[in-house]
Coordinates of C-alpha atoms in Angstrom, one line a residue:
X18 CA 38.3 -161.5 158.9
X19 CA 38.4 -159.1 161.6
X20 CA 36.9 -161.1 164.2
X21 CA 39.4 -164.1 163.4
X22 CA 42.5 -161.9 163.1
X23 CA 41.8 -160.6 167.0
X24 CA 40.0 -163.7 168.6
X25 CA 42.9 -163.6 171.4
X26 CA 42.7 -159.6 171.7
X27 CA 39.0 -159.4 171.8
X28 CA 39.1 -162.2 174.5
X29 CA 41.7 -160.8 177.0
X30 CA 39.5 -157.2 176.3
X31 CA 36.1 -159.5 177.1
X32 CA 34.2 -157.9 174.4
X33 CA 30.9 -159.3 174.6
X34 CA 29.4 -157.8 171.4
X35 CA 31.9 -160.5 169.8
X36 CA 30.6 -163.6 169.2
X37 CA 34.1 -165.2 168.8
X38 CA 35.5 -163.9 172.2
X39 CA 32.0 -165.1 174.2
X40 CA 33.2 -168.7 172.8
X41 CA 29.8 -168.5 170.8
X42 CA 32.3 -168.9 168.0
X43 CA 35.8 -170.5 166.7
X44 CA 38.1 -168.4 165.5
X45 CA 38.4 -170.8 163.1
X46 CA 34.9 -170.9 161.9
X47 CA 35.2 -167.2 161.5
X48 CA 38.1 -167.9 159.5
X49 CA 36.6 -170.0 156.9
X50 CA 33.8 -167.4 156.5
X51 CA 35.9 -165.0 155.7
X52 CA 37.7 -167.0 153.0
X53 CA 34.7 -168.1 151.8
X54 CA 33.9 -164.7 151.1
X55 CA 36.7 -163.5 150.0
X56 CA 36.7 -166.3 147.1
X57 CA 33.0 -165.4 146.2
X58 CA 33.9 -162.2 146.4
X59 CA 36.0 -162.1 142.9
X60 CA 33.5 -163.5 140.8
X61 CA 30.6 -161.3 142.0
X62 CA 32.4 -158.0 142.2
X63 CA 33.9 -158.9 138.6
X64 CA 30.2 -158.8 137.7
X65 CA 30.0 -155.0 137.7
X66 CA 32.8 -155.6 135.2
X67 CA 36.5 -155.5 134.8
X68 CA 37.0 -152.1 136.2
X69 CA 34.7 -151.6 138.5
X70 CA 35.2 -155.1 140.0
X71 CA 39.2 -154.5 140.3
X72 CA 38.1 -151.3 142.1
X73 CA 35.8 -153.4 144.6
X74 CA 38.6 -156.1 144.9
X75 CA 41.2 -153.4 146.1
X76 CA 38.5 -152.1 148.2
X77 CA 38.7 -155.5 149.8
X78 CA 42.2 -155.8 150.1
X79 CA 43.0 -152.7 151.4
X80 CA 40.4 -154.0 154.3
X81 CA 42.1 -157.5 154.8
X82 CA 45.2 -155.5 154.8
X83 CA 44.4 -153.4 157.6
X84 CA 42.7 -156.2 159.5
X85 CA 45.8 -158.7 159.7
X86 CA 48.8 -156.0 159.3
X87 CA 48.4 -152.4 158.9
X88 CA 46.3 -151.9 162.0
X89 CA 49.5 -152.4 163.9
X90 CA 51.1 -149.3 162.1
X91 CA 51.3 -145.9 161.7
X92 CA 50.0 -146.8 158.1
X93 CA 46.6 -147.7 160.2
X94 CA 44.6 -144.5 158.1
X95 CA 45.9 -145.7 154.4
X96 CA 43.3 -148.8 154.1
X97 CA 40.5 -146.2 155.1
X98 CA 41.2 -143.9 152.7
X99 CA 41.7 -146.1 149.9
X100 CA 39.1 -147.8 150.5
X101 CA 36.3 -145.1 151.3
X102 CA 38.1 -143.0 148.5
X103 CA 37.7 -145.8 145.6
X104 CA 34.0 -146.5 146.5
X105 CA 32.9 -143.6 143.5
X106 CA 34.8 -145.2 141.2
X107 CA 33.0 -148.8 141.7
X108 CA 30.3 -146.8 141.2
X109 CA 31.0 -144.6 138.0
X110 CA 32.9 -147.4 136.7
X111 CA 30.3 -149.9 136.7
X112 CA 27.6 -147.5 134.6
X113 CA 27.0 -148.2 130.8
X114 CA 29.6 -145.9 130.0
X115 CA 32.2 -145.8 132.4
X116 CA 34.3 -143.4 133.3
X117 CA 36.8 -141.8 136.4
X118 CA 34.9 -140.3 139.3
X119 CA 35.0 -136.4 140.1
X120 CA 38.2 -135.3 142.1
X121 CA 35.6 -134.1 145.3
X122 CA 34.2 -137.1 145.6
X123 CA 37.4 -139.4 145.6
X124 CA 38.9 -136.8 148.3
X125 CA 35.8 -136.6 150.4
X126 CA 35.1 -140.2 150.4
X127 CA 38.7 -140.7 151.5
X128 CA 38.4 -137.7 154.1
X129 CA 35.0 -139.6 155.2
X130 CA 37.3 -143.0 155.4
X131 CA 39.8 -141.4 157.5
X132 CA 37.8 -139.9 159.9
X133 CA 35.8 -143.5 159.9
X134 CA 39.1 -145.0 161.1
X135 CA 39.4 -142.5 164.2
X136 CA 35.9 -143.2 165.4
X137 CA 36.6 -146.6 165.0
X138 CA 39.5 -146.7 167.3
X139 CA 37.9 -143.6 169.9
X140 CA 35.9 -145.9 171.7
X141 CA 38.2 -148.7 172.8
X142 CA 41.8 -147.2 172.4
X143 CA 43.0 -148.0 175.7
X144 CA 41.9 -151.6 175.3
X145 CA 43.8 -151.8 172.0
X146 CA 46.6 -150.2 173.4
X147 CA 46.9 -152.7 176.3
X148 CA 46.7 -155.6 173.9
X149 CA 49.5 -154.4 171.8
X150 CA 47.8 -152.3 169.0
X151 CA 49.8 -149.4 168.0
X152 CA 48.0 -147.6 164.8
X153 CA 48.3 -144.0 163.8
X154 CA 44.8 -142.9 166.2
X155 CA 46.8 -144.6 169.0
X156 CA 49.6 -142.9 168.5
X157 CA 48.0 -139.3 168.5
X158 CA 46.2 -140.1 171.8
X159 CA 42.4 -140.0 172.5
X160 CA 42.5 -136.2 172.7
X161 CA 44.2 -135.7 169.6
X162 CA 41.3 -138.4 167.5
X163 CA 38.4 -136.8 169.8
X164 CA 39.3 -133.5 167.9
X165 CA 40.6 -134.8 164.2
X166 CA 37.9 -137.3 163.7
X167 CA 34.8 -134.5 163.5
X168 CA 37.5 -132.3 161.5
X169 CA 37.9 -134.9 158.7
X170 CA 34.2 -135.4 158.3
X171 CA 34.0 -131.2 158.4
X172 CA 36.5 -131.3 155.4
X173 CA 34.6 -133.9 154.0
X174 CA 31.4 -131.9 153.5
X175 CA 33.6 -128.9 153.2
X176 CA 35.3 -130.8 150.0
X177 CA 31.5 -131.7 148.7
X178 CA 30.4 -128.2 149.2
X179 CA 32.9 -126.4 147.4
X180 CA 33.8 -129.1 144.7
X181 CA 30.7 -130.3 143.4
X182 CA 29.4 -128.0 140.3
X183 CA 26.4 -125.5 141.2
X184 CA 25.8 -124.4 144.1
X185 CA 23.5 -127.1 145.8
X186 CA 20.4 -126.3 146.9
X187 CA 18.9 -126.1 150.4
X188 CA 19.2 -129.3 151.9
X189 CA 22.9 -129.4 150.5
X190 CA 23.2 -126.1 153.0
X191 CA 20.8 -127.0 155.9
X192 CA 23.2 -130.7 155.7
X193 CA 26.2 -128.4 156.1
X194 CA 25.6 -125.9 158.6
X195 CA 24.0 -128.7 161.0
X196 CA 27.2 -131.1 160.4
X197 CA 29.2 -127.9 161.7
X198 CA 26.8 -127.6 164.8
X199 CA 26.8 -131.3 165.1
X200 CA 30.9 -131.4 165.7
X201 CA 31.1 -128.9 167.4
X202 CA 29.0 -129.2 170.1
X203 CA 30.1 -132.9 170.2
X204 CA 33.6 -131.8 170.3
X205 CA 33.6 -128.8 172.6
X206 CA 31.0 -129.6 175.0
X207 CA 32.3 -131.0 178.8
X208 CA 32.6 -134.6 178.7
X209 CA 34.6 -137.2 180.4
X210 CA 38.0 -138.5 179.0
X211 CA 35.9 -141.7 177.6
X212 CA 32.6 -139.9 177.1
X213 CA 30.9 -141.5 173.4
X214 CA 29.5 -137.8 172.8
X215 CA 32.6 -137.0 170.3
X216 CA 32.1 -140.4 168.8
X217 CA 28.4 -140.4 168.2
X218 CA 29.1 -136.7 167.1
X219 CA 31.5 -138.1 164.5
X220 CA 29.1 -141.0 163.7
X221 CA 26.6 -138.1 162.7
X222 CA 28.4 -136.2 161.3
X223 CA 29.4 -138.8 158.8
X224 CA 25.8 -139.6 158.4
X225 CA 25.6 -135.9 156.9
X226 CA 27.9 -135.8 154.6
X227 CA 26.9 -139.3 153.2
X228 CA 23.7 -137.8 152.6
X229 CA 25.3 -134.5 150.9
X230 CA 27.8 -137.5 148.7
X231 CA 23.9 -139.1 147.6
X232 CA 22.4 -135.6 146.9
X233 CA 25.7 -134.5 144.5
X234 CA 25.4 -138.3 143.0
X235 CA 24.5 -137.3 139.6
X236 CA 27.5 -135.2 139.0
X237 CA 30.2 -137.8 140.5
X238 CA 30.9 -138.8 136.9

């Protein structure tokens, strides 16, 4: 879906990592995939059953949403979040006994999507905004995302620290202390204006506090 929605923008930017802008690919070929699996999609996330299925679905919506109109607006973080934030609740929802996810892990997961959204965009914001792209990271400026992105994946583990039950154990606290390390160094250290050191730092980060969402798993319910 993405790759169809910016054939033209990915072709002016000559993004060779996409196979549709190389000409390796229609645009319309990519199209049809996509609505292929889109239609496949309702019958196999409806598998997991009703609920957790229509949480999957709006997962999926709030990603075609982004890809063909909200990217373009300030509203560009909304799809992450929703998206990234509903994930628990295909998860607690498909179990034998369903029920709501946690609060913490709703919030981190949509912390998690929003900083996922600012990495995204780090990398190649001046190419989207040349082609037209004007979402909230773009907006902000590459300054402004090269600090906010590691801050929402810090709240993220901060929210999984502090919100789970118990305490956590060590490798919940060795996973937080080196996701603080990991952005800040990334963050603070000298790099040029389109250095990948705060992105990978991000990417990393996110890593971490995936891993800290796994380890608190059995109490998301």
């Amino acid at each position: 879906c993405n790759d169809a929605a910016d054939a033209q923008r990915d072709t002016v930017c000559e993004r060779r990592d996409k196979p549709v802008a190389t000409g390796e690919l229609s645009p319309r070929a990519a199209a049809v995939a996509a609505g292929t699996a889109l239609t496949l999609c309702v019958p196999l996330s409806l598998l997991s059953g009703a609920a957790a299925g229509a949480a999957h679905l709006g997962m999926v919506a709030a990603g075609w949403a982004y890809n063909l109109r909200l990217k373009h607006t300030v509203l560009s973080p909304l799809p992450y979040a929703t998206a990234f934030g509903a994930l628990p609740a295909f998860v607690t929802l498909g179990l034998p006994t369903p029920s709501w996810p946690a609060w913490w892990a709703v919030t981190s997961g949509a912390l998690l999507g929003v900083g996922a959204h600012l990495v995204n965009v780090l990398p190649d914001i001046e190419d989207d905004l040349a082609t037209g792209v004007r979402g909230a990271p773009h907006r902000l400026g590459r300054p402004a995302c090269r600090w906010l992105a590691p801050f929402a994946m810090l709240t993220a583990v901060g929210v999984l620290v502090a919100g789970a039950p118990g305490t956590g154990g060590i490798p919940e606290r060795v996973l937080a202390t080196a996701a603080v390390i990991v952005a800040v160094a990334g963050t603070t250290l000298p790099s040029g204006a389109r250095s990948r050191w705060p992105f990978r730092a991000a990417i990393v980060v996110s890593g971490m506090a995936v891993s800290l969402l796994l380890l608190r798993g059995s109490d998301m319910a």
